[in-house]
PDB file of C-alpha atoms and ligand atoms in Angstrom:
ATOM      1  CA  UNK C   1     -46.028  82.844 143.486  1.00 38.00           C
ATOM      2  CA  UNK C   2     -49.561  82.477 144.500  1.00 39.00           C
ATOM      3  CA  UNK C   3     -50.613  82.372 140.858  1.00 44.00           C
ATOM      4  CA  UNK C   4     -48.157  79.736 139.882  1.00 46.00           C
ATOM      5  CA  UNK C   5     -49.381  77.711 142.793  1.00 44.00           C
ATOM      6  CA  UNK C   6     -52.864  78.079 141.830  1.00 47.00           C
ATOM      7  CA  UNK C   7     -52.261  77.030 138.227  1.00 48.00           C
ATOM      8  CA  UNK C   8     -50.197  74.105 139.262  1.00 48.00           C
ATOM      9  CA  UNK C   9     -52.924  73.095 141.718  1.00 49.00           C
ATOM     10  CA  UNK C  10     -55.652  73.255 139.098  1.00 54.00           C
ATOM     11  CA  UNK C  11     -53.477  71.303 136.635  1.00 52.00           C
ATOM     12  CA  UNK C  12     -52.992  68.547 139.264  1.00 49.00           C
ATOM     13  CA  UNK C  13     -56.608  68.543 139.949  1.00 51.00           C
ATOM     14  CA  UNK C  14     -57.308  68.147 136.098  1.00 56.00           C
ATOM     15  CA  UNK C  15     -54.785  65.334 136.026  1.00 52.00           C
ATOM     16  CA  UNK C  16     -56.253  63.498 139.058  1.00 57.00           C
ATOM     17  CA  UNK C  17     -59.712  63.647 137.600  1.00 59.00           C
ATOM     18  CA  UNK C  18     -58.402  62.195 134.273  1.00 55.00           C
ATOM     19  CA  UNK C  19     -56.759  59.349 136.364  1.00 55.00           C
ATOM     20  CA  UNK C  20     -59.779  58.877 138.286  1.00 55.00           C
ATOM     21  CA  UNK C  21     -61.994  58.618 135.003  1.00 53.00           C
ATOM     22  CA  UNK C  22     -59.564  56.058 133.714  1.00 51.00           C
ATOM     23  CA  UNK C  23     -59.502  54.011 137.000  1.00 50.00           C
ATOM     24  CA  UNK C  24     -63.308  54.027 137.021  1.00 64.00           C
ATOM     25  CA  UNK C  25     -63.614  52.573 133.447  1.00 84.00           C
ATOM     26  CA  UNK C  26     -63.933  48.923 134.137  1.00 95.00           C
ATOM     27  CA  UNK C  27     -63.443  47.298 130.662  1.00 96.00           C
ATOM     28  CA  UNK C  28     -64.302  43.832 131.887  1.00 97.00           C
ATOM     29  CA  UNK C  29     -67.547  44.884 133.349  1.00 97.00           C
ATOM     30  CA  UNK C  30     -68.621  47.229 130.654  1.00 96.00           C
ATOM     31  CA  UNK C  31     -67.719  44.634 127.885  1.00 97.00           C
ATOM     32  CA  UNK C  32     -69.673  41.896 129.966  1.00 98.00           C
ATOM     33  CA  UNK C  33     -72.749  43.916 130.296  1.00 97.00           C
ATOM     34  CA  UNK C  34     -72.789  44.427 126.438  1.00 97.00           C
ATOM     35  CA  UNK C  35     -73.407  40.752 126.132  1.00 98.00           C
ATOM     36  CA  UNK C  36     -76.528  40.648 128.284  1.00 98.00           C
ATOM     37  CA  UNK C  37     -79.334  38.857 126.339  1.00 98.00           C
ATOM     38  CA  UNK C  38     -76.995  37.227 123.844  1.00 98.00           C
ATOM     39  CA  UNK C  39     -78.390  33.685 123.145  1.00 98.00           C
ATOM     40  CA  UNK C  40     -76.557  30.673 124.655  1.00 98.00           C
ATOM     41  CA  UNK C  41     -74.836  28.652 121.940  1.00 98.00           C
ATOM     42  CA  UNK C  42     -74.026  24.989 122.421  1.00 96.00           C
ATOM     43  CA  UNK C  43     -70.570  23.713 121.491  1.00 95.00           C
ATOM     44  CA  UNK C  44     -69.852  26.705 119.225  1.00 96.00           C
ATOM     45  CA  UNK C  45     -66.168  25.888 119.072  1.00 97.00           C
ATOM     46  CA  UNK C  46     -66.597  22.338 117.771  1.00 96.00           C
ATOM     47  CA  UNK C  47     -68.240  22.814 114.366  1.00 94.00           C
ATOM     48  CA  UNK C  48     -65.287  22.691 112.173  1.00 95.00           C
ATOM     49  CA  UNK C  49     -63.444  19.600 111.122  1.00 93.00           C
ATOM     50  CA  UNK C  50     -59.999  21.152 111.585  1.00 96.00           C
ATOM     51  CA  UNK C  51     -59.440  23.097 114.641  1.00 98.00           C
ATOM     52  CA  UNK C  52     -59.529  26.774 113.830  1.00 98.00           C
ATOM     53  CA  UNK C  53     -60.232  30.101 115.701  1.00 98.00           C
ATOM     54  CA  UNK C  54     -64.056  30.530 115.882  1.00 98.00           C
ATOM     55  CA  UNK C  55     -65.106  34.123 116.204  1.00 98.00           C
ATOM     56  CA  UNK C  56     -68.613  34.322 117.391  1.00 98.00           C
ATOM     57  CA  UNK C  57     -70.252  36.828 119.553  1.00 97.00           C
ATOM     58  CA  UNK C  58     -73.671  36.271 118.567  1.00 98.00           C
ATOM     59  CA  UNK C  59     -73.970  32.999 120.561  1.00 98.00           C
ATOM     60  CA  UNK C  60     -71.880  32.153 123.502  1.00 98.00           C
ATOM     61  CA  UNK C  61     -71.506  29.510 126.341  1.00 98.00           C
ATOM     62  CA  UNK C  62     -70.086  30.272 129.762  1.00 98.00           C
ATOM     63  CA  UNK C  63     -66.418  29.933 128.627  1.00 98.00           C
ATOM     64  CA  UNK C  64     -66.821  31.844 125.247  1.00 98.00           C
ATOM     65  CA  UNK C  65     -68.511  34.726 126.943  1.00 98.00           C
ATOM     66  CA  UNK C  66     -65.602  35.180 129.301  1.00 99.00           C
ATOM     67  CA  UNK C  67     -63.099  34.632 126.489  1.00 98.00           C
ATOM     68  CA  UNK C  68     -64.840  37.316 124.350  1.00 98.00           C
ATOM     69  CA  UNK C  69     -65.064  39.724 127.252  1.00 98.00           C
ATOM     70  CA  UNK C  70     -61.448  39.303 128.061  1.00 98.00           C
ATOM     71  CA  UNK C  71     -60.233  39.544 124.497  1.00 98.00           C
ATOM     72  CA  UNK C  72     -62.297  42.807 123.981  1.00 98.00           C
ATOM     73  CA  UNK C  73     -60.951  44.222 127.212  1.00 98.00           C
ATOM     74  CA  UNK C  74     -57.287  43.455 126.558  1.00 98.00           C
ATOM     75  CA  UNK C  75     -57.566  44.572 122.961  1.00 98.00           C
ATOM     76  CA  UNK C  76     -59.323  47.946 123.877  1.00 96.00           C
ATOM     77  CA  UNK C  77     -57.051  50.949 123.260  1.00 94.00           C
ATOM     78  CA  UNK C  78     -57.007  52.819 126.604  1.00 88.00           C
ATOM     79  CA  UNK C  79     -57.099  56.279 124.946  1.00 89.00           C
ATOM     80  CA  UNK C  80     -59.508  55.863 122.066  1.00 92.00           C
ATOM     81  CA  UNK C  81     -61.455  52.997 123.681  1.00 91.00           C
ATOM     82  CA  UNK C  82     -61.519  51.260 120.239  1.00 95.00           C
ATOM     83  CA  UNK C  83     -61.033  47.560 119.682  1.00 95.00           C
ATOM     84  CA  UNK C  84     -59.525  46.627 116.296  1.00 95.00           C
ATOM     85  CA  UNK C  85     -60.324  43.324 114.892  1.00 97.00           C
ATOM     86  CA  UNK C  86     -56.586  42.205 114.444  1.00 98.00           C
ATOM     87  CA  UNK C  87     -55.955  42.896 118.156  1.00 98.00           C
ATOM     88  CA  UNK C  88     -59.200  41.235 119.269  1.00 98.00           C
ATOM     89  CA  UNK C  89     -58.193  38.031 117.201  1.00 98.00           C
ATOM     90  CA  UNK C  90     -54.766  38.024 118.453  1.00 98.00           C
ATOM     91  CA  UNK C  91     -55.908  38.134 122.088  1.00 98.00           C
ATOM     92  CA  UNK C  92     -58.487  35.614 121.595  1.00 98.00           C
ATOM     93  CA  UNK C  93     -55.967  33.073 120.280  1.00 98.00           C
ATOM     94  CA  UNK C  94     -53.683  33.796 123.343  1.00 98.00           C
ATOM     95  CA  UNK C  95     -56.550  33.257 125.640  1.00 99.00           C
ATOM     96  CA  UNK C  96     -58.099  30.011 124.173  1.00 99.00           C
ATOM     97  CA  UNK C  97     -54.938  27.991 123.007  1.00 98.00           C
ATOM     98  CA  UNK C  98     -51.942  26.795 124.931  1.00 98.00           C
ATOM     99  CA  UNK C  99     -49.175  29.328 124.419  1.00 98.00           C
ATOM    100  CA  UNK C 100     -51.267  31.028 121.804  1.00 98.00           C
ATOM    101  CA  UNK C 101     -50.539  28.327 119.279  1.00 98.00           C
ATOM    102  CA  UNK C 102     -53.423  26.580 117.356  1.00 98.00           C
ATOM    103  CA  UNK C 103     -52.400  23.142 116.634  1.00 98.00           C
ATOM    104  CA  UNK C 104     -55.243  20.723 116.641  1.00 98.00           C
ATOM    105  CA  UNK C 105     -58.173  20.007 119.095  1.00 98.00           C
ATOM    106  CA  UNK C 106     -55.809  19.237 122.103  1.00 98.00           C
ATOM    107  CA  UNK C 107     -54.182  22.683 121.817  1.00 98.00           C
ATOM    108  CA  UNK C 108     -57.394  24.234 122.811  1.00 98.00           C
ATOM    109  CA  UNK C 109     -57.373  24.985 126.743  1.00 99.00           C
ATOM    110  CA  UNK C 110     -60.440  22.647 127.517  1.00 98.00           C
ATOM    111  CA  UNK C 111     -60.067  22.787 131.322  1.00 98.00           C
ATOM    112  CA  UNK C 112     -60.108  25.935 133.161  1.00 98.00           C
ATOM    113  CA  UNK C 113     -57.269  25.035 135.408  1.00 98.00           C
ATOM    114  CA  UNK C 114     -54.892  25.168 132.356  1.00 98.00           C
ATOM    115  CA  UNK C 115     -56.842  28.110 130.811  1.00 99.00           C
ATOM    116  CA  UNK C 116     -56.039  30.103 133.957  1.00 99.00           C
ATOM    117  CA  UNK C 117     -52.344  28.918 134.228  1.00 98.00           C
ATOM    118  CA  UNK C 118     -51.821  29.789 130.597  1.00 98.00           C
ATOM    119  CA  UNK C 119     -53.170  33.279 131.156  1.00 98.00           C
ATOM    120  CA  UNK C 120     -50.915  33.857 134.110  1.00 98.00           C
ATOM    121  CA  UNK C 121     -47.942  32.567 132.265  1.00 98.00           C
ATOM    122  CA  UNK C 122     -48.639  34.807 129.340  1.00 98.00           C
ATOM    123  CA  UNK C 123     -49.070  37.680 131.747  1.00 98.00           C
ATOM    124  CA  UNK C 124     -52.591  38.935 131.119  1.00 98.00           C
ATOM    125  CA  UNK C 125     -54.338  37.307 134.212  1.00 98.00           C
ATOM    126  CA  UNK C 126     -53.723  37.117 137.920  1.00 98.00           C
ATOM    127  CA  UNK C 127     -54.877  34.570 140.428  1.00 98.00           C
ATOM    128  CA  UNK C 128     -56.596  36.777 143.303  1.00 98.00           C
ATOM    129  CA  UNK C 129     -57.733  33.717 145.297  1.00 98.00           C
ATOM    130  CA  UNK C 130     -54.095  32.537 145.375  1.00 98.00           C
ATOM    131  CA  UNK C 131     -53.263  35.833 147.291  1.00 98.00           C
ATOM    132  CA  UNK C 132     -56.480  36.318 149.278  1.00 98.00           C
ATOM    133  CA  UNK C 133     -57.678  32.851 150.289  1.00 98.00           C
ATOM    134  CA  UNK C 134     -55.898  30.219 152.375  1.00 98.00           C
ATOM    135  CA  UNK C 135     -58.065  27.317 151.364  1.00 98.00           C
ATOM    136  CA  UNK C 136     -56.585  25.017 148.723  1.00 98.00           C
ATOM    137  CA  UNK C 137     -57.947  22.081 146.580  1.00 98.00           C
ATOM    138  CA  UNK C 138     -55.883  19.372 144.636  1.00 98.00           C
ATOM    139  CA  UNK C 139     -56.878  18.983 140.969  1.00 98.00           C
ATOM    140  CA  UNK C 140     -57.739  15.361 139.632  1.00 98.00           C
ATOM    141  CA  UNK C 141     -58.640  15.810 135.967  1.00 98.00           C
ATOM    142  CA  UNK C 142     -59.789  13.165 133.638  1.00 98.00           C
ATOM    143  CA  UNK C 143     -63.452  14.105 132.870  1.00 98.00           C
ATOM    144  CA  UNK C 144     -63.012  14.395 128.855  1.00 98.00           C
ATOM    145  CA  UNK C 145     -61.173  11.122 128.446  1.00 98.00           C
ATOM    146  CA  UNK C 146     -63.592   9.349 130.883  1.00 98.00           C
ATOM    147  CA  UNK C 147     -66.604  10.712 128.940  1.00 98.00           C
ATOM    148  CA  UNK C 148     -65.229  10.358 125.284  1.00 98.00           C
ATOM    149  CA  UNK C 149     -68.825   9.907 124.127  1.00 97.00           C
ATOM    150  CA  UNK C 150     -69.748  13.477 125.001  1.00 97.00           C
ATOM    151  CA  UNK C 151     -66.817  14.927 122.928  1.00 97.00           C
ATOM    152  CA  UNK C 152     -67.043  14.115 119.196  1.00 96.00           C
ATOM    153  CA  UNK C 153     -63.474  15.279 118.467  1.00 96.00           C
ATOM    154  CA  UNK C 154     -62.442  12.558 120.989  1.00 98.00           C
ATOM    155  CA  UNK C 155     -64.683   9.912 119.534  1.00 96.00           C
ATOM    156  CA  UNK C 156     -63.299  10.279 116.234  1.00 93.00           C
ATOM    157  CA  UNK C 157     -59.524  10.244 117.039  1.00 97.00           C
ATOM    158  CA  UNK C 158     -57.575   7.996 119.266  1.00 98.00           C
ATOM    159  CA  UNK C 159     -54.701  10.422 118.795  1.00 98.00           C
ATOM    160  CA  UNK C 160     -56.703  13.114 120.425  1.00 98.00           C
ATOM    161  CA  UNK C 161     -57.650  10.879 123.305  1.00 98.00           C
ATOM    162  CA  UNK C 162     -54.023   9.981 123.915  1.00 98.00           C
ATOM    163  CA  UNK C 163     -52.995  13.617 123.709  1.00 98.00           C
ATOM    164  CA  UNK C 164     -55.728  14.631 126.040  1.00 98.00           C
ATOM    165  CA  UNK C 165     -54.669  11.959 128.566  1.00 98.00           C
ATOM    166  CA  UNK C 166     -51.278  13.385 128.720  1.00 98.00           C
ATOM    167  CA  UNK C 167     -52.644  16.906 129.204  1.00 98.00           C
ATOM    168  CA  UNK C 168     -54.831  15.719 131.921  1.00 99.00           C
ATOM    169  CA  UNK C 169     -52.087  14.033 133.746  1.00 98.00           C
ATOM    170  CA  UNK C 170     -49.938  17.200 133.445  1.00 98.00           C
ATOM    171  CA  UNK C 171     -52.519  19.260 135.235  1.00 98.00           C
ATOM    172  CA  UNK C 172     -53.626  16.676 137.839  1.00 98.00           C
ATOM    173  CA  UNK C 173     -52.240  17.132 141.450  1.00 98.00           C
ATOM    174  CA  UNK C 174     -51.977  20.879 141.341  1.00 98.00           C
ATOM    175  CA  UNK C 175     -52.643  22.710 144.432  1.00 98.00           C
ATOM    176  CA  UNK C 176     -55.029  25.724 143.699  1.00 98.00           C
ATOM    177  CA  UNK C 177     -56.476  28.293 145.989  1.00 98.00           C
ATOM    178  CA  UNK C 178     -60.290  28.875 146.087  1.00 98.00           C
ATOM    179  CA  UNK C 179     -63.006  29.996 148.467  1.00 98.00           C
ATOM    180  CA  UNK C 180     -65.187  27.017 149.668  1.00 98.00           C
ATOM    181  CA  UNK C 181     -68.910  27.876 149.327  1.00 98.00           C
ATOM    182  CA  UNK C 182     -69.588  27.791 152.982  1.00 98.00           C
ATOM    183  CA  UNK C 183     -67.086  30.767 153.420  1.00 98.00           C
ATOM    184  CA  UNK C 184     -68.698  32.931 150.848  1.00 98.00           C
ATOM    185  CA  UNK C 185     -71.159  35.543 151.876  1.00 98.00           C
ATOM    186  CA  UNK C 186     -73.970  37.142 149.826  1.00 98.00           C
ATOM    187  CA  UNK C 187     -71.954  40.286 149.747  1.00 98.00           C
ATOM    188  CA  UNK C 188     -68.747  38.660 148.595  1.00 98.00           C
ATOM    189  CA  UNK C 189     -65.448  40.043 149.949  1.00 98.00           C
ATOM    190  CA  UNK C 190     -63.855  43.484 149.655  1.00 97.00           C
ATOM    191  CA  UNK C 191     -61.271  42.043 147.522  1.00 98.00           C
ATOM    192  CA  UNK C 192     -63.604  40.658 144.648  1.00 98.00           C
ATOM    193  CA  UNK C 193     -64.224  43.479 142.276  1.00 97.00           C
ATOM    194  CA  UNK C 194     -66.924  43.700 139.571  1.00 97.00           C
ATOM    195  CA  UNK C 195     -65.342  42.564 136.310  1.00 98.00           C
ATOM    196  CA  UNK C 196     -63.283  39.804 138.043  1.00 98.00           C
ATOM    197  CA  UNK C 197     -63.617  36.425 136.459  1.00 99.00           C
ATOM    198  CA  UNK C 198     -65.294  33.679 138.597  1.00 99.00           C
ATOM    199  CA  UNK C 199     -64.544  29.997 138.055  1.00 99.00           C
ATOM    200  CA  UNK C 200     -66.830  27.690 140.009  1.00 99.00           C
ATOM    201  CA  UNK C 201     -65.064  24.574 141.195  1.00 99.00           C
ATOM    202  CA  UNK C 202     -66.806  21.225 141.367  1.00 98.00           C
ATOM    203  CA  UNK C 203     -66.852  17.754 142.967  1.00 98.00           C
ATOM    204  CA  UNK C 204     -67.859  16.110 139.690  1.00 98.00           C
ATOM    205  CA  UNK C 205     -65.256  13.219 139.371  1.00 98.00           C
ATOM    206  CA  UNK C 206     -62.503  14.196 136.994  1.00 98.00           C
ATOM    207  CA  UNK C 207     -63.624  17.817 136.481  1.00 98.00           C
ATOM    208  CA  UNK C 208     -61.976  21.080 137.838  1.00 98.00           C
ATOM    209  CA  UNK C 209     -64.415  23.765 136.949  1.00 98.00           C
ATOM    210  CA  UNK C 210     -68.202  23.384 136.123  1.00 98.00           C
ATOM    211  CA  UNK C 211     -69.224  27.016 135.239  1.00 98.00           C
ATOM    212  CA  UNK C 212     -67.802  30.515 135.020  1.00 98.00           C
ATOM    213  CA  UNK C 213     -68.887  34.069 134.775  1.00 98.00           C
ATOM    214  CA  UNK C 214     -67.958  37.668 135.638  1.00 98.00           C
ATOM    215  CA  UNK C 215     -68.414  39.191 139.130  1.00 98.00           C
ATOM    216  CA  UNK C 216     -70.955  42.027 139.446  1.00 97.00           C
ATOM    217  CA  UNK C 217     -71.828  44.040 142.483  1.00 97.00           C
ATOM    218  CA  UNK C 218     -75.643  44.505 142.454  1.00 96.00           C
ATOM    219  CA  UNK C 219     -76.693  46.880 145.346  1.00 95.00           C
ATOM    220  CA  UNK C 220     -74.132  45.313 147.735  1.00 96.00           C
ATOM    221  CA  UNK C 221     -74.865  41.738 146.630  1.00 97.00           C
ATOM    222  CA  UNK C 222     -72.118  39.740 144.702  1.00 98.00           C
ATOM    223  CA  UNK C 223     -73.923  38.461 141.609  1.00 98.00           C
ATOM    224  CA  UNK C 224     -72.742  36.567 138.563  1.00 98.00           C
ATOM    225  CA  UNK C 225     -73.075  37.809 134.883  1.00 98.00           C
ATOM    226  CA  UNK C 226     -73.029  34.658 132.858  1.00 98.00           C
ATOM    227  CA  UNK C 227     -74.263  32.546 130.045  1.00 98.00           C
ATOM    228  CA  UNK C 228     -77.077  30.830 131.715  1.00 98.00           C
ATOM    229  CA  UNK C 229     -78.037  27.226 130.554  1.00 97.00           C
ATOM    230  CA  UNK C 230     -81.436  27.574 132.313  1.00 97.00           C
ATOM    231  CA  UNK C 231     -82.461  30.651 130.635  1.00 98.00           C
ATOM    232  CA  UNK C 232     -80.360  30.072 127.517  1.00 98.00           C
ATOM    233  CA  UNK C 233     -78.966  33.643 127.389  1.00 98.00           C
ATOM    234  CA  UNK C 234     -76.457  35.921 128.919  1.00 98.00           C
ATOM    235  CA  UNK C 235     -77.913  37.450 132.250  1.00 98.00           C
ATOM    236  CA  UNK C 236     -77.054  38.712 135.766  1.00 98.00           C
ATOM    237  CA  UNK C 237     -78.090  36.153 138.217  1.00 98.00           C
ATOM    238  CA  UNK C 238     -81.266  36.984 140.023  1.00 97.00           C
ATOM    239  CA  UNK C 239     -79.902  35.597 143.280  1.00 98.00           C
ATOM    240  CA  UNK C 240     -76.421  36.071 144.866  1.00 98.00           C
ATOM    241  CA  UNK C 241     -73.438  34.040 143.679  1.00 98.00           C
ATOM    242  CA  UNK C 242     -73.476  32.534 147.168  1.00 98.00           C
ATOM    243  CA  UNK C 243     -77.130  31.382 146.738  1.00 98.00           C
ATOM    244  CA  UNK C 244     -76.341  29.903 143.217  1.00 98.00           C
ATOM    245  CA  UNK C 245     -73.670  27.773 144.808  1.00 98.00           C
ATOM    246  CA  UNK C 246     -75.888  26.803 147.799  1.00 98.00           C
ATOM    247  CA  UNK C 247     -78.566  25.361 145.316  1.00 98.00           C
ATOM    248  CA  UNK C 248     -76.054  23.362 143.329  1.00 98.00           C
ATOM    249  CA  UNK C 249     -74.669  20.289 145.252  1.00 98.00           C
ATOM    250  CA  UNK C 250     -71.858  19.617 142.742  1.00 98.00           C
ATOM    251  CA  UNK C 251     -70.450  23.244 143.015  1.00 98.00           C
ATOM    252  CA  UNK C 252     -67.934  23.543 145.647  1.00 98.00           C
ATOM    253  CA  UNK C 253     -66.486  27.084 145.636  1.00 99.00           C
ATOM    254  CA  UNK C 254     -64.952  29.713 143.511  1.00 99.00           C
ATOM    255  CA  UNK C 255     -61.706  30.950 142.071  1.00 99.00           C
ATOM    256  CA  UNK C 256     -61.347  34.527 141.471  1.00 99.00           C
ATOM    257  CA  UNK C 257     -59.124  35.735 138.526  1.00 99.00           C
ATOM    258  CA  UNK C 258     -58.566  39.233 137.276  1.00 98.00           C
ATOM    259  CA  UNK C 259     -57.316  40.560 134.087  1.00 98.00           C
ATOM    260  CA  UNK C 260     -53.850  42.135 134.162  1.00 97.00           C
ATOM    261  CA  UNK C 261     -53.418  44.796 131.582  1.00 94.00           C
TER     262      UNK C 261
HETATM  263  C1  2YP L 301     -65.573  23.829 128.119  1.00 94.81           C
HETATM  264  O1  2YP L 301     -66.596  23.301 129.041  1.00 94.81           O
HETATM  265  C2  2YP L 301     -65.177  22.420 127.343  1.00 94.81           C
HETATM  266  C3  2YP L 301     -64.225  22.811 126.248  1.00 94.81           C
HETATM  267  O2  2YP L 301     -63.986  21.826 125.308  1.00 94.81           O
HETATM  268  C4  2YP L 301     -64.948  24.032 125.347  1.00 94.81           C
HETATM  269  O3  2YP L 301     -66.032  20.298 128.757  1.00 94.81           O
HETATM  270  C5  2YP L 301     -64.814  20.697 129.071  1.00 94.81           C
HETATM  271  C6  2YP L 301     -64.026  19.966 130.016  1.00 94.81           C
HETATM  272  N1  2YP L 301     -64.503  21.863 128.339  1.00 94.81           N
HETATM  273  O4  2YP L 301     -63.882  24.441 124.393  1.00 94.81           O
HETATM  274  C7  2YP L 301     -65.406  25.122 126.122  1.00 94.81           C
HETATM  275  C8  2YP L 301     -66.126  26.226 125.277  1.00 94.81           C
HETATM  276  O5  2YP L 301     -67.034  25.605 124.718  1.00 94.81           O
HETATM  277  O6  2YP L 301     -66.248  24.689 127.137  1.00 94.81           O
HETATM  278  C9  2YP L 301     -67.065  24.272 129.897  1.00 94.81           C
HETATM  279  C10 2YP L 301     -68.480  23.718 130.422  1.00 94.81           C
HETATM  280  O7  2YP L 301     -69.225  24.683 130.847  1.00 94.81           O
HETATM  281  C11 2YP L 301     -70.321  24.959 129.774  1.00 94.81           C
HETATM  282  C12 2YP L 301     -70.046  24.984 128.254  1.00 94.81           C
HETATM  283  C13 2YP L 301     -71.279  25.942 130.227  1.00 94.81           C
HETATM  284  O8  2YP L 301     -71.520  26.095 131.491  1.00 94.81           O
HETATM  285  O9  2YP L 301     -71.648  26.912 129.514  1.00 94.81           O
HETATM  286  C14 2YP L 301     -66.059  24.523 131.043  1.00 94.81           C
HETATM  287  O10 2YP L 301     -65.739  23.350 131.710  1.00 94.81           O
HETATM  288  C15 2YP L 301     -66.404  25.386 132.021  1.00 94.81           C
HETATM  289  O11 2YP L 301     -67.182  24.509 132.996  1.00 94.81           O
HETATM  290  C16 2YP L 301     -67.025  23.183 132.455  1.00 94.81           C
HETATM  291  C17 2YP L 301     -68.202  22.895 131.650  1.00 94.81           C
HETATM  292  N2  2YP L 301     -67.990  21.548 131.044  1.00 94.81           N
HETATM  293  C18 2YP L 301     -68.599  20.314 131.868  1.00 94.81           C
HETATM  294  O12 2YP L 301     -69.527  20.582 132.701  1.00 94.81           O
HETATM  295  C19 2YP L 301     -68.491  19.050 131.258  1.00 94.81           C
END
């Protein structure tokens, strides 16, 4: 009896070590770290005449960094840790396009409000601030159609403008949970984990989110791993996320979103 108990005990111990090792493997964080020093690429998704899936891990902006990291993490086989290209492409399409369907420029999820809702609806994202933060804001979205000159694909097509106006109206007036920047601390909160997606909310009229990145705990400080337009590359912020927000008058707070796998 004693022998059996011992064998069972050590089998359980081995099992829990394996479980622990898996729990400790933070795909989002590891994949995000692999992008450090990748050059910043401007408007990399807008180079083709016809809307098509752009695969580019050589140059990223704040959104495409997060999209690539998320697609890699979702596509990663938990046993072999391999990412096959077909799965990666399938996930990237689901992440970037409304209901995973590519159907022209307006089918791309240009606004992070809709990008997040789509991910939740498709089952691969969860809204952590919705559970953890009591503070809410109401979306008022019209930035793209109010700045047609900044978007060549809108400048060239009245149809695209009309479709984007409809989309903007459909995502305006939504109540979303966020953490106002005054409540954020340099350490962050216990419920914000390394690898979480951070969307920075803004008071720029007509816009919902102004920047995004991946949460990273650096010696007890909550920092942001992001594609920086200041240094034109992917890097971990030298100051805390709280300090980044404090320095930018148009940034109002954060939404915290987590991959659900
Ligand atoms: C998005 O901008 C674009 C998408 O069209 C594009 O400009 C808007 C409303 N959407 O598909 C996507 C990927 O290139 O970028 C982002 C932009 O952030 C930039 C690119 C950055 O900091 O690297 C998202 O909306 C995230 O924050 C905002 C920001 N746009 C503006 O500030 C106008």
